[in-house]
Amino acid sequence: MNKRNVFDVLKERGYLAQVTHEDEVRDLLGSESVTFYIGFDPTADSLHVGHFIQVMVMMHMQQAGHRPIALIGGGTGMVGDPSGKTDMRKMMTKETIDHNCRAFQKQLSRFLDFSEGQALLVNNGDWLLDLNYVEFLREVGVHFSVNRMLTAECFKSRLEKGLSFLEFNYMLMQSYDFLALYRKYQAKLQLGGDDQWSNILGGVDLIRRVEGSPAYGMTFNLLTTSAGKKMGKTEAGALWLDPDKTSPYEFYQYWRNIDDDDVKKCLALLTFLPMEEVERLGSLKDEKINDAKKVLAYEVTKVIHGEEEAKKAEAASQALFGSGGADAEVPGSTITEKEFQDHRNIIDLLHLIKLIPSKGEGRRLIQQGGIYVNDERIEAIDHTLTDSDLKDRSLMIRKGKKVYHKVTVE
RNA sequence: GGGGGAGUACCCAAGUGGCCAAAGGGGGCAGACUGUAAAUCUGUUAGCUCAGCUUUCGAUGGUUCGAAUCCGUCCUCCCCCA
């Protein structure tokens, strides 16, 4: 542990948003192995890039010799965090939550070393679900001032739109998590996205009051674009870590196409490249910054999907957009001879391979000149494909400028 | 529990008997320009067998030649009072 203080690393890379006690936390992280935790609520069956920032932090921390606890919110998920949300969350069934928890576990174990207790994975359902209401109120509830809670930033938007008592309790539950982890594993530090600030403070205060011991909290910047919007959104919704929900190719392409202004930030937050390299790549201008985007896309894809998938995605992108070899694995689908014969009409085929959600959309696309077959623009909405369109039993369809889809007939 | 208000397409939001598949904005998609970027401009954005038809304005049942718009019931949410 002769490395730099991880606190400085996190700060330099731009993760830090708020810290409860900056100097103390820095000293602590520099002097001993600290057990810390980050919670993940199982709101979907895969983590997405928003979560990934937190995972990156955990990796940095673990590399620096600290012990991460990944907390999966099997208990808090039953309530739903109202922080920053404008609408009430849909209540999820217990089955869904369990299913999502397992998916999270699987994904997290790819990024952190859980062997020999170097990192822990716990589920707060283990202690939250069997709580006795009155006991909980007496032990935890007494320490919370409703007056103060109401002034918390995280409830602000909900005080205008409505907030149920169920969700109002979320803060207490998360605070109790911290206390439980403190007691069980001596966790002294809770990390989280900046939207978790109020919830984290709740836990820090609770431990200080109940145990009379110091506890700390620290939040990280959310992944936003330079325009301030949440990043990691695609037309299909979030950018998922699950390759079945967002393919490595799509994933790679997302980062390849990111705004110039966001390149440097993403390199720092989402890759392990040394900061000198981040600085160098991030300061490239105009066309040159495309090189930085390629590095970014490759590196992020590598961390999440592995080197092999990253190379494939890179090769496919090169083949489609550059001058690379044509035999790379480009995205596409395989159909049978019969399906091809039955869908010779271009719109039918587009619909079959799910490149368009409806045939009306297909007509519009063609009328606007957005569909290409083997690099030739399709002009008529009743265009019919022939066998001679098949080159090597396949044809390349392009939708718009960037969506490539190779159809192979078997 | 009493009183008031609201539920409209992916989101916000106009529309209060026919001219409404429904203004406007956001977002999405496509075209132009580019650097597989951003900004900008243009078009488009319920479905289908597309100059025609079908389904949509919280749910359901009515009134009417005709309803997102009127009436009844129900559901959900918000505000004020208790």
GROMACS .gro file of C-alpha atoms (C1' of nucleotides) in nm:
model
  492
    1MET     CA    1   0.000   0.000   0.000
    2ASN     CA    2   0.270   0.239  -0.097
    3LYS     CA    3   0.061   0.394  -0.367
    4ARG     CA    4  -0.085   0.739  -0.372
    5ASN     CA    5  -0.372   0.808  -0.145
    6VAL     CA    6  -0.679   0.683  -0.328
    7PHE     CA    7  -0.862   0.993  -0.214
    8ASP     CA    8  -0.631   1.204  -0.428
    9VAL     CA    9  -0.674   0.966  -0.718
   10LEU     CA   10  -1.051   0.989  -0.702
   11LYS     CA   11  -1.033   1.363  -0.673
   12GLU     CA   12  -0.793   1.401  -0.961
   13ARG     CA   13  -1.006   1.182  -1.186
   14GLY     CA   14  -1.311   1.390  -1.114
   15TYR     CA   15  -1.523   1.147  -0.921
   16LEU     CA   16  -1.569   1.346  -0.603
   17ALA     CA   17  -1.881   1.552  -0.549
   18GLN     CA   18  -1.926   1.595  -0.173
   19VAL     CA   19  -1.745   1.467   0.136
   20THR     CA   20  -1.866   1.484   0.491
   21HIS     CA   21  -1.524   1.545   0.644
   22GLU     CA   22  -1.270   1.593   0.373
   23ASP     CA   23  -0.949   1.598   0.575
   24GLU     CA   24  -1.048   1.316   0.805
   25VAL     CA   25  -1.157   1.092   0.522
   26ARG     CA   26  -0.836   1.157   0.337
   27ASP     CA   27  -0.627   1.074   0.644
   28LEU     CA   28  -0.829   0.762   0.709
   29LEU     CA   29  -0.791   0.633   0.355
   30GLY     CA   30  -0.420   0.702   0.367
   31SER     CA   31  -0.354   0.527   0.695
   32GLU     CA   32  -0.556   0.210   0.712
   33SER     CA   33  -0.761  -0.039   0.516
   34VAL     CA   34  -1.111   0.095   0.533
   35THR     CA   35  -1.430  -0.104   0.494
   36PHE     CA   36  -1.679   0.097   0.291
   37TYR     CA   37  -2.005   0.031   0.116
   38ILE     CA   38  -2.212   0.131  -0.180
   39GLY     CA   39  -2.572   0.032  -0.224
   40PHE     CA   40  -2.745  -0.073  -0.542
   41ASP     CA   41  -3.119  -0.089  -0.559
   42PRO     CA   42  -3.243  -0.368  -0.782
   43THR     CA   43  -3.466  -0.159  -1.007
   44ALA     CA   44  -3.383  -0.357  -1.321
   45ASP     CA   45  -3.233  -0.689  -1.414
   46SER     CA   46  -2.900  -0.538  -1.511
   47LEU     CA   47  -2.666  -0.266  -1.396
   48HIS     CA   48  -2.622   0.028  -1.629
   49VAL     CA   49  -2.347   0.283  -1.682
   50GLY     CA   50  -2.480   0.500  -1.402
   51HIS     CA   51  -2.406   0.219  -1.162
   52PHE     CA   52  -2.080   0.155  -1.334
   53ILE     CA   53  -1.932   0.481  -1.207
   54GLN     CA   54  -1.985   0.350  -0.858
   55VAL     CA   55  -1.829   0.021  -0.955
   56MET     CA   56  -1.526   0.202  -1.093
   57VAL     CA   57  -1.485   0.375  -0.761
   58MET     CA   58  -1.507   0.043  -0.582
   59MET     CA   59  -1.238  -0.096  -0.807
   60HIS     CA   60  -1.012   0.199  -0.742
   61MET     CA   61  -1.072   0.162  -0.372
   62GLN     CA   62  -1.009  -0.210  -0.371
   63GLN     CA   63  -0.688  -0.166  -0.565
   64ALA     CA   64  -0.579   0.077  -0.298
   65GLY     CA   65  -0.626  -0.188  -0.034
   66HIS     CA   66  -0.967  -0.101   0.101
   67ARG     CA   67  -1.250  -0.344   0.145
   68PRO     CA   68  -1.567  -0.284  -0.056
   69ILE     CA   69  -1.907  -0.403   0.048
   70ALA     CA   70  -2.152  -0.414  -0.238
   71LEU     CA   71  -2.493  -0.385  -0.086
   72ILE     CA   72  -2.781  -0.505  -0.290
   73GLY     CA   73  -3.108  -0.351  -0.191
   74GLY     CA   74  -3.337  -0.649  -0.164
   75GLY     CA   75  -3.500  -0.475   0.131
   76THR     CA   76  -3.489  -0.111   0.027
   77GLY     CA   77  -3.606  -0.214  -0.317
   78MET     CA   78  -3.934  -0.305  -0.155
   79VAL     CA   79  -3.985   0.062  -0.077
   80GLY     CA   80  -3.820   0.259  -0.355
   81ASP     CA   81  -3.594   0.559  -0.328
   82PRO     CA   82  -3.777   0.886  -0.395
   83SER     CA   83  -3.453   1.088  -0.423
   84GLY     CA   84  -3.460   1.312  -0.722
   85LYS     CA   85  -3.753   1.131  -0.870
   86THR     CA   86  -4.051   1.328  -0.985
   87ASP     CA   87  -4.292   1.039  -0.980
   88MET     CA   88  -4.359   0.756  -0.747
   89ARG     CA   89  -4.180   0.441  -0.837
   90LYS     CA   90  -4.381   0.146  -0.940
   91MET     CA   91  -4.386  -0.105  -0.664
   92MET     CA   92  -4.201  -0.415  -0.759
   93THR     CA   93  -4.299  -0.764  -0.662
   94LYS     CA   94  -4.075  -0.961  -0.437
   95GLU     CA   95  -4.005  -1.209  -0.714
   96THR     CA   96  -3.883  -0.935  -0.948
   97ILE     CA   97  -3.661  -0.793  -0.679
   98ASP     CA   98  -3.507  -1.132  -0.605
   99HIS     CA   99  -3.446  -1.190  -0.970
  100ASN     CA  100  -3.280  -0.853  -1.013
  101CYS     CA  101  -3.066  -0.905  -0.705
  102ARG     CA  102  -2.923  -1.222  -0.850
  103ALA     CA  103  -2.849  -1.048  -1.179
  104PHE     CA  104  -2.665  -0.769  -0.996
  105GLN     CA  105  -2.462  -1.017  -0.797
  106LYS     CA  106  -2.347  -1.189  -1.109
  107GLN     CA  107  -2.241  -0.869  -1.277
  108LEU     CA  108  -2.066  -0.723  -0.977
  109SER     CA  109  -1.856  -1.033  -0.929
  110ARG     CA  110  -1.693  -0.964  -1.265
  111PHE     CA  111  -1.551  -0.636  -1.146
  112LEU     CA  112  -1.452  -0.694  -0.788
  113ASP     CA  113  -1.243  -0.960  -0.625
  114PHE     CA  114  -1.469  -1.126  -0.372
  115SER     CA  115  -1.221  -1.399  -0.282
  116GLU     CA  116  -1.105  -1.440   0.077
  117GLY     CA  117  -1.324  -1.162   0.204
  118GLN     CA  118  -1.147  -0.893   0.003
  119ALA     CA  119  -1.487  -0.768  -0.088
  120LEU     CA  120  -1.828  -0.856   0.043
  121LEU     CA  121  -2.163  -0.884  -0.118
  122VAL     CA  122  -2.460  -0.845   0.110
  123ASN     CA  123  -2.830  -0.801   0.071
  124ASN     CA  124  -3.009  -0.563   0.303
  125GLY     CA  125  -3.319  -0.775   0.276
  126ASP     CA  126  -3.141  -1.000   0.526
  127TRP     CA  127  -3.188  -0.749   0.805
  128LEU     CA  128  -3.460  -0.516   0.679
  129LEU     CA  129  -3.733  -0.759   0.589
  130ASP     CA  130  -3.776  -0.906   0.934
  131LEU     CA  131  -3.758  -0.581   1.126
  132ASN     CA  132  -4.016  -0.525   1.391
  133TYR     CA  133  -4.192  -0.200   1.319
  134VAL     CA  134  -4.220  -0.066   1.670
  135GLU     CA  135  -3.868  -0.165   1.766
  136PHE     CA  136  -3.737  -0.002   1.454
  137LEU     CA  137  -3.921   0.318   1.529
  138ARG     CA  138  -3.788   0.324   1.881
  139GLU     CA  139  -3.431   0.248   1.789
  140VAL     CA  140  -3.394   0.439   1.465
  141GLY     CA  141  -3.697   0.661   1.424
  142VAL     CA  142  -3.625   0.865   1.736
  143HIS     CA  143  -3.309   1.000   1.583
  144PHE     CA  144  -3.472   1.153   1.281
  145SER     CA  145  -3.623   1.497   1.279
  146VAL     CA  146  -3.910   1.520   1.037
  147ASN     CA  147  -3.856   1.891   1.020
  148ARG     CA  148  -3.506   1.840   0.898
  149MET     CA  149  -3.600   1.563   0.662
  150LEU     CA  150  -3.854   1.785   0.495
  151THR     CA  151  -3.587   2.038   0.413
  152ALA     CA  152  -3.365   1.773   0.255
  153GLU     CA  153  -3.288   1.831  -0.109
  154CYS     CA  154  -3.385   1.481  -0.209
  155PHE     CA  155  -3.750   1.532  -0.116
  156LYS     CA  156  -3.779   1.874  -0.269
  157SER     CA  157  -3.937   1.785  -0.599
  158ARG     CA  158  -4.156   1.528  -0.433
  159LEU     CA  159  -4.300   1.776  -0.188
  160GLU     CA  160  -4.456   1.945  -0.485
  161LYS     CA  161  -4.571   1.634  -0.663
  162GLY     CA  162  -4.660   1.420  -0.367
  163LEU     CA  163  -4.472   1.178  -0.150
  164SER     CA  164  -4.613   0.872   0.017
  165PHE     CA  165  -4.521   0.769   0.368
  166LEU     CA  166  -4.379   0.451   0.225
  167GLU     CA  167  -4.116   0.639   0.029
  168PHE     CA  168  -4.056   0.889   0.305
  169ASN     CA  169  -3.922   0.598   0.508
  170TYR     CA  170  -3.657   0.516   0.254
  171MET     CA  171  -3.406   0.744   0.417
  172LEU     CA  172  -3.441   0.571   0.750
  173MET     CA  173  -3.394   0.233   0.595
  174GLN     CA  174  -3.079   0.333   0.415
  175SER     CA  175  -2.946   0.498   0.727
  176TYR     CA  176  -3.015   0.181   0.918
  177ASP     CA  177  -2.822  -0.016   0.655
  178PHE     CA  178  -2.515   0.187   0.729
  179LEU     CA  179  -2.558   0.127   1.099
  180ALA     CA  180  -2.605  -0.245   1.044
  181LEU     CA  181  -2.293  -0.266   0.828
  182TYR     CA  182  -2.101  -0.062   1.080
  183ARG     CA  183  -2.192  -0.304   1.354
  184LYS     CA  184  -2.137  -0.616   1.153
  185TYR     CA  185  -1.836  -0.529   0.940
  186GLN     CA  186  -1.703  -0.204   1.087
  187ALA     CA  187  -1.797  -0.019   0.771
  188LYS     CA  188  -1.710   0.345   0.837
  189LEU     CA  189  -1.763   0.498   0.502
  190GLN     CA  190  -2.057   0.506   0.268
  191LEU     CA  191  -2.017   0.607  -0.091
  192GLY     CA  192  -2.276   0.674  -0.355
  193GLY     CA  193  -2.395   0.892  -0.637
  194ASP     CA  194  -2.448   1.254  -0.552
  195ASP     CA  195  -2.823   1.203  -0.546
  196GLN     CA  196  -2.762   0.987  -0.240
  197TRP     CA  197  -2.614   1.268  -0.033
  198SER     CA  198  -2.914   1.312   0.195
  199ASN     CA  199  -2.951   0.941   0.251
  200ILE     CA  200  -2.583   0.903   0.327
  201LEU     CA  201  -2.588   1.191   0.573
  202GLY     CA  202  -2.875   1.019   0.748
  203GLY     CA  203  -2.661   0.712   0.807
  204VAL     CA  204  -2.355   0.908   0.912
  205ASP     CA  205  -2.557   1.099   1.169
  206LEU     CA  206  -2.727   0.786   1.292
  207ILE     CA  207  -2.399   0.605   1.361
  208ARG     CA  208  -2.256   0.909   1.530
  209ARG     CA  209  -2.558   0.934   1.757
  210VAL     CA  210  -2.622   0.571   1.833
  211GLU     CA  211  -2.267   0.443   1.847
  212GLY     CA  212  -2.091   0.765   1.931
  213SER     CA  213  -1.835   0.677   1.668
  214PRO     CA  214  -1.716   0.858   1.362
  215ALA     CA  215  -1.861   0.762   1.028
  216TYR     CA  216  -1.812   0.924   0.694
  217GLY     CA  217  -1.980   0.972   0.363
  218MET     CA  218  -1.869   1.071   0.020
  219THR     CA  219  -2.057   1.113  -0.306
  220PHE     CA  220  -1.955   1.105  -0.669
  221ASN     CA  221  -2.060   1.307  -0.964
  222LEU     CA  222  -2.332   1.153  -1.167
  223LEU     CA  223  -2.245   1.077  -1.523
  224THR     CA  224  -2.386   1.373  -1.710
  225THR     CA  225  -2.316   1.523  -2.047
  226SER     CA  226  -2.163   1.865  -2.074
  227ALA     CA  227  -2.517   1.984  -2.136
  228GLY     CA  228  -2.608   1.858  -1.791
  229LYS     CA  229  -2.826   1.574  -1.904
  230LYS     CA  230  -2.796   1.225  -1.774
  231MET     CA  231  -2.563   1.024  -1.984
  232GLY     CA  232  -2.590   0.667  -2.089
  233LYS     CA  233  -2.927   0.687  -2.249
  234THR     CA  234  -2.991   0.535  -2.585
  235GLU     CA  235  -3.305   0.517  -2.791
  236ALA     CA  236  -3.365   0.185  -2.625
  237GLY     CA  237  -3.335   0.337  -2.278
  238ALA     CA  238  -3.035   0.292  -2.056
  239LEU     CA  239  -2.697   0.172  -2.164
  240TRP     CA  240  -2.686  -0.167  -1.994
  241LEU     CA  241  -2.389  -0.371  -1.888
  242ASP     CA  242  -2.567  -0.691  -1.981
  243PRO     CA  243  -2.452  -0.788  -2.332
  244ASP     CA  244  -2.794  -0.933  -2.405
  245LYS     CA  245  -2.957  -0.597  -2.338
  246THR     CA  246  -2.692  -0.376  -2.497
  247SER     CA  247  -2.455  -0.557  -2.729
  248PRO     CA  248  -2.082  -0.487  -2.697
  249TYR     CA  249  -2.095  -0.335  -3.045
  250GLU     CA  250  -2.373  -0.094  -2.950
  251PHE     CA  251  -2.192  -0.023  -2.630
  252TYR     CA  252  -1.871   0.055  -2.814
  253GLN     CA  253  -2.059   0.275  -3.058
  254TYR     CA  254  -2.216   0.477  -2.780
  255TRP     CA  255  -1.879   0.591  -2.655
  256ARG     CA  256  -1.738   0.627  -3.001
  257ASN     CA  257  -2.009   0.885  -3.071
  258ILE     CA  258  -1.994   1.083  -2.753
  259ASP     CA  259  -1.975   1.463  -2.749
  260ASP     CA  260  -1.629   1.611  -2.788
  261ASP     CA  261  -1.671   1.794  -2.463
  262ASP     CA  262  -1.735   1.477  -2.268
  263VAL     CA  263  -1.440   1.274  -2.389
  264LYS     CA  264  -1.192   1.374  -2.126
  265LYS     CA  265  -1.434   1.332  -1.841
  266CYS     CA  266  -1.533   0.986  -1.958
  267LEU     CA  267  -1.176   0.876  -2.004
  268ALA     CA  268  -1.102   0.977  -1.649
  269LEU     CA  269  -1.412   0.825  -1.497
  270LEU     CA  270  -1.461   0.511  -1.701
  271THR     CA  271  -1.115   0.387  -1.785
  272PHE     CA  272  -0.800   0.311  -1.591
  273LEU     CA  273  -0.573   0.499  -1.829
  274PRO     CA  274  -0.313   0.708  -1.647
  275MET     CA  275  -0.411   1.071  -1.606
  276GLU     CA  276  -0.127   1.193  -1.827
  277GLU     CA  277  -0.274   0.989  -2.108
  278VAL     CA  278  -0.625   1.113  -2.028
  279GLU     CA  279  -0.499   1.469  -2.040
  280ARG     CA  280  -0.324   1.413  -2.369
  281LEU     CA  281  -0.618   1.244  -2.539
  282GLY     CA  282  -0.871   1.479  -2.391
  283SER     CA  283  -0.699   1.785  -2.525
  284LEU     CA  284  -0.701   1.672  -2.886
  285LYS     CA  285  -0.902   1.901  -3.107
  286ASP     CA  286  -1.129   1.874  -3.409
  287GLU     CA  287  -1.085   1.559  -3.611
  288LYS     CA  288  -0.802   1.441  -3.392
  289ILE     CA  289  -1.034   1.386  -3.102
  290ASN     CA  290  -1.178   1.093  -3.289
  291ASP     CA  291  -0.866   0.906  -3.188
  292ALA     CA  292  -0.945   0.976  -2.827
  293LYS     CA  293  -1.299   0.851  -2.878
  294LYS     CA  294  -1.169   0.529  -3.023
  295VAL     CA  295  -0.948   0.476  -2.722
  296LEU     CA  296  -1.236   0.559  -2.491
  297ALA     CA  297  -1.475   0.322  -2.663
  298TYR     CA  298  -1.222   0.043  -2.668
  299GLU     CA  299  -1.114   0.084  -2.309
  300VAL     CA  300  -1.462   0.109  -2.160
  301THR     CA  301  -1.583  -0.186  -2.361
  302LYS     CA  302  -1.278  -0.380  -2.247
  303VAL     CA  303  -1.342  -0.316  -1.880
  304ILE     CA  304  -1.703  -0.422  -1.908
  305HIS     CA  305  -1.713  -0.691  -2.173
  306GLY     CA  306  -1.353  -0.808  -2.179
  307GLU     CA  307  -1.069  -0.764  -2.419
  308GLU     CA  308  -1.198  -1.009  -2.677
  309GLU     CA  309  -1.537  -0.843  -2.713
  310ALA     CA  310  -1.378  -0.501  -2.722
  311LYS     CA  311  -1.157  -0.607  -3.010
  312LYS     CA  312  -1.451  -0.749  -3.198
  313ALA     CA  313  -1.650  -0.432  -3.152
  314GLU     CA  314  -1.356  -0.226  -3.265
  315ALA     CA  315  -1.301  -0.443  -3.571
  316ALA     CA  316  -1.668  -0.433  -3.666
  317SER     CA  317  -1.671  -0.055  -3.635
  318GLN     CA  318  -1.358  -0.027  -3.841
  319ALA     CA  319  -1.507  -0.252  -4.108
  320LEU     CA  320  -1.830  -0.056  -4.129
  321PHE     CA  321  -1.710   0.300  -4.094
  322GLY     CA  322  -1.348   0.278  -4.195
  323SER     CA  323  -1.164   0.081  -4.450
  324GLY     CA  324  -1.104  -0.227  -4.245
  325GLY     CA  325  -1.152  -0.586  -4.346
  326ALA     CA  326  -1.504  -0.689  -4.432
  327ASP     CA  327  -1.502  -1.017  -4.247
  328ALA     CA  328  -1.539  -0.868  -3.904
  329GLU     CA  329  -1.834  -0.961  -3.690
  330VAL     CA  330  -2.083  -0.691  -3.767
  331PRO     CA  331  -2.421  -0.682  -3.601
  332GLY     CA  332  -2.696  -0.861  -3.783
  333SER     CA  333  -2.929  -1.153  -3.793
  334THR     CA  334  -2.975  -1.480  -3.971
  335ILE     CA  335  -3.291  -1.577  -4.152
  336THR     CA  336  -3.396  -1.886  -4.342
  337GLU     CA  337  -3.427  -1.913  -4.717
  338LYS     CA  338  -3.802  -1.934  -4.682
  339GLU     CA  339  -3.813  -1.622  -4.469
  340PHE     CA  340  -3.613  -1.440  -4.731
  341GLN     CA  341  -3.847  -1.552  -5.007
  342ASP     CA  342  -4.149  -1.450  -4.802
  343HIS     CA  343  -4.004  -1.109  -4.720
  344ARG     CA  344  -3.864  -0.990  -5.048
  345ASN     CA  345  -4.044  -0.663  -5.000
  346ILE     CA  346  -3.792  -0.435  -4.832
  347ILE     CA  347  -4.034  -0.313  -4.568
  348ASP     CA  348  -4.138  -0.665  -4.478
  349LEU     CA  349  -3.775  -0.760  -4.438
  350LEU     CA  350  -3.693  -0.458  -4.223
  351HIS     CA  351  -3.988  -0.549  -4.008
  352LEU     CA  352  -3.883  -0.912  -3.984
  353ILE     CA  353  -3.535  -0.831  -3.858
  354LYS     CA  354  -3.682  -0.574  -3.619
  355LEU     CA  355  -3.495  -0.282  -3.765
  356ILE     CA  356  -3.823  -0.092  -3.770
  357PRO     CA  357  -4.100  -0.113  -3.511
  358SER     CA  358  -4.380  -0.074  -3.766
  359LYS     CA  359  -4.426  -0.073  -4.139
  360GLY     CA  360  -4.536   0.287  -4.131
  361GLU     CA  361  -4.198   0.373  -3.985
  362GLY     CA  362  -4.040   0.180  -4.270
  363ARG     CA  363  -4.228   0.376  -4.535
  364ARG     CA  364  -4.128   0.700  -4.376
  365LEU     CA  365  -3.764   0.598  -4.358
  366ILE     CA  366  -3.755   0.505  -4.723
  367GLN     CA  367  -3.940   0.817  -4.829
  368GLN     CA  368  -3.684   1.021  -4.641
  369GLY     CA  369  -3.398   0.832  -4.794
  370GLY     CA  370  -3.282   0.657  -4.482
  371ILE     CA  371  -3.254   0.297  -4.597
  372TYR     CA  372  -2.967   0.149  -4.792
  373VAL     CA  373  -2.914  -0.204  -4.916
  374ASN     CA  374  -2.556  -0.291  -4.999
  375ASP     CA  375  -2.483   0.081  -4.987
  376GLU     CA  376  -2.747   0.173  -5.242
  377ARG     CA  377  -3.024   0.398  -5.134
  378ILE     CA  378  -3.368   0.244  -5.163
  379GLU     CA  379  -3.597   0.485  -5.345
  380ALA     CA  380  -3.933   0.310  -5.355
  381ILE     CA  381  -4.138   0.188  -5.064
  382ASP     CA  382  -4.242  -0.118  -5.261
  383HIS     CA  383  -3.886  -0.209  -5.349
  384THR     CA  384  -3.845  -0.581  -5.391
  385LEU     CA  385  -3.520  -0.764  -5.326
  386THR     CA  386  -3.388  -1.022  -5.567
  387ASP     CA  387  -3.146  -1.308  -5.531
  388SER     CA  388  -2.878  -1.097  -5.690
  389ASP     CA  389  -2.891  -0.866  -5.389
  390LEU     CA  390  -2.750  -1.153  -5.190
  391LYS     CA  391  -2.376  -1.142  -5.191
  392ASP     CA  392  -2.229  -1.446  -5.031
  393ARG     CA  393  -2.569  -1.535  -4.892
  394SER     CA  394  -2.596  -1.204  -4.711
  395LEU     CA  395  -2.687  -0.845  -4.762
  396MET     CA  396  -2.596  -0.533  -4.573
  397ILE     CA  397  -2.874  -0.305  -4.468
  398ARG     CA  398  -2.806   0.039  -4.337
  399LYS     CA  399  -3.058   0.253  -4.156
  400GLY     CA  400  -2.965   0.617  -4.142
  401LYS     CA  401  -2.598   0.692  -4.115
  402LYS     CA  402  -2.490   0.458  -3.846
  403VAL     CA  403  -2.713   0.162  -3.796
  404TYR     CA  404  -2.576  -0.135  -3.985
  405HIS     CA  405  -2.745  -0.470  -3.998
  406LYS     CA  406  -2.614  -0.767  -4.187
  407VAL     CA  407  -2.877  -1.017  -4.293
  408THR     CA  408  -2.749  -1.366  -4.359
  409VAL     CA  409  -2.966  -1.621  -4.535
  410GLU     CA  410  -2.891  -1.973  -4.432
  411G      C1'  411  -6.401   1.253   0.679
  412G      C1'  412  -6.555   1.764   0.417
  413G      C1'  413  -6.454   2.101  -0.006
  414G      C1'  414  -6.191   2.204  -0.466
  415G      C1'  415  -5.899   2.042  -0.891
  416A      C1'  416  -5.665   1.707  -1.237
  417G      C1'  417  -5.601   1.253  -1.539
  418U      C1'  418  -5.477   1.383  -2.341
  419A      C1'  419  -5.006   1.039  -2.781
  420C      C1'  420  -4.272   0.855  -2.543
  421C      C1'  421  -4.267   1.311  -2.177
  422C      C1'  422  -4.463   1.812  -2.073
  423A      C1'  423  -4.887   2.053  -2.243
  424A      C1'  424  -5.322   2.293  -2.557
  425G      C1'  425  -5.798   2.147  -2.690
  426U      C1'  426  -6.454   2.200  -2.354
  427G      C1'  427  -7.009   1.874  -2.931
  428G      C1'  428  -6.845   1.812  -3.573
  429C      C1'  429  -6.300   2.165  -3.942
  430C      C1'  430  -5.929   1.630  -3.399
  431A      C1'  431  -5.511   1.112  -3.521
  432A      C1'  432  -5.573   1.576  -3.179
  433A      C1'  433  -5.189   2.287  -3.142
  434G      C1'  434  -4.708   2.391  -2.918
  435G      C1'  435  -4.251   2.234  -2.679
  436G      C1'  436  -3.913   1.841  -2.539
  437G      C1'  437  -3.735   1.382  -2.678
  438G      C1'  438  -3.688   1.019  -3.088
  439C      C1'  439  -3.609   0.906  -3.610
  440A      C1'  440  -3.452   1.061  -4.107
  441G      C1'  441  -3.228   1.431  -4.464
  442A      C1'  442  -2.854   1.845  -4.542
  443C      C1'  443  -2.388   2.018  -4.335
  444U      C1'  444  -1.968   1.742  -4.079
  445G      C1'  445  -1.519   1.447  -3.797
  446U      C1'  446  -1.935   0.780  -3.702
  447A      C1'  447  -1.902   1.473  -3.280
  448A      C1'  448  -2.174   1.917  -3.136
  449A      C1'  449  -2.455   2.329  -3.302
  450U      C1'  450  -2.779   2.467  -3.699
  451C      C1'  451  -3.155   2.407  -4.085
  452U      C1'  452  -3.547   2.073  -4.309
  453G      C1'  453  -3.882   1.675  -4.285
  454U      C1'  454  -4.116   1.328  -3.975
  455U      C1'  455  -4.314   1.105  -3.511
  456A      C1'  456  -5.084   0.571  -3.355
  457G      C1'  457  -5.155   0.119  -3.667
  458C      C1'  458  -5.280  -0.102  -4.127
  459U      C1'  459  -5.374  -0.386  -4.721
  460C      C1'  460  -5.192   0.433  -4.662
  461A      C1'  461  -5.533   0.999  -5.137
  462G      C1'  462  -5.898   0.460  -4.788
  463C      C1'  463  -5.975   0.218  -4.329
  464U      C1'  464  -5.910   0.082  -3.803
  465U      C1'  465  -5.787   0.195  -3.289
  466U      C1'  466  -5.658   0.618  -2.940
  467C      C1'  467  -5.757   1.141  -2.520
  468G      C1'  468  -5.776   0.728  -1.680
  469A      C1'  469  -6.191   0.291  -1.674
  470U      C1'  470  -6.682   0.181  -1.777
  471G      C1'  471  -7.197   0.273  -1.909
  472G      C1'  472  -7.515   0.649  -2.130
  473U      C1'  473  -7.709   1.111  -2.424
  474U      C1'  474  -7.644   1.255  -2.951
  475C      C1'  475  -7.682   1.189  -3.659
  476G      C1'  476  -7.191   1.284  -3.434
  477A      C1'  477  -6.801   1.309  -2.803
  478A      C1'  478  -6.121   1.394  -2.602
  479U      C1'  479  -6.520   1.750  -2.530
  480C      C1'  480  -7.210   1.652  -2.227
  481C      C1'  481  -7.426   1.302  -1.820
  482G      C1'  482  -7.379   0.857  -1.451
  483U      C1'  483  -7.060   0.525  -1.192
  484C      C1'  484  -6.569   0.368  -1.069
  485C      C1'  485  -6.020   0.414  -1.023
  486U      C1'  486  -5.579   0.717  -0.942
  487C      C1'  487  -5.335   1.165  -0.810
  488C      C1'  488  -5.292   1.681  -0.628
  489C      C1'  489  -5.450   2.113  -0.321
  490C      C1'  490  -5.726   2.333   0.101
  491C      C1'  491  -5.981   2.216   0.568
  492A      C1'  492  -6.017   1.829   0.979
   0.00000   0.00000   0.00000
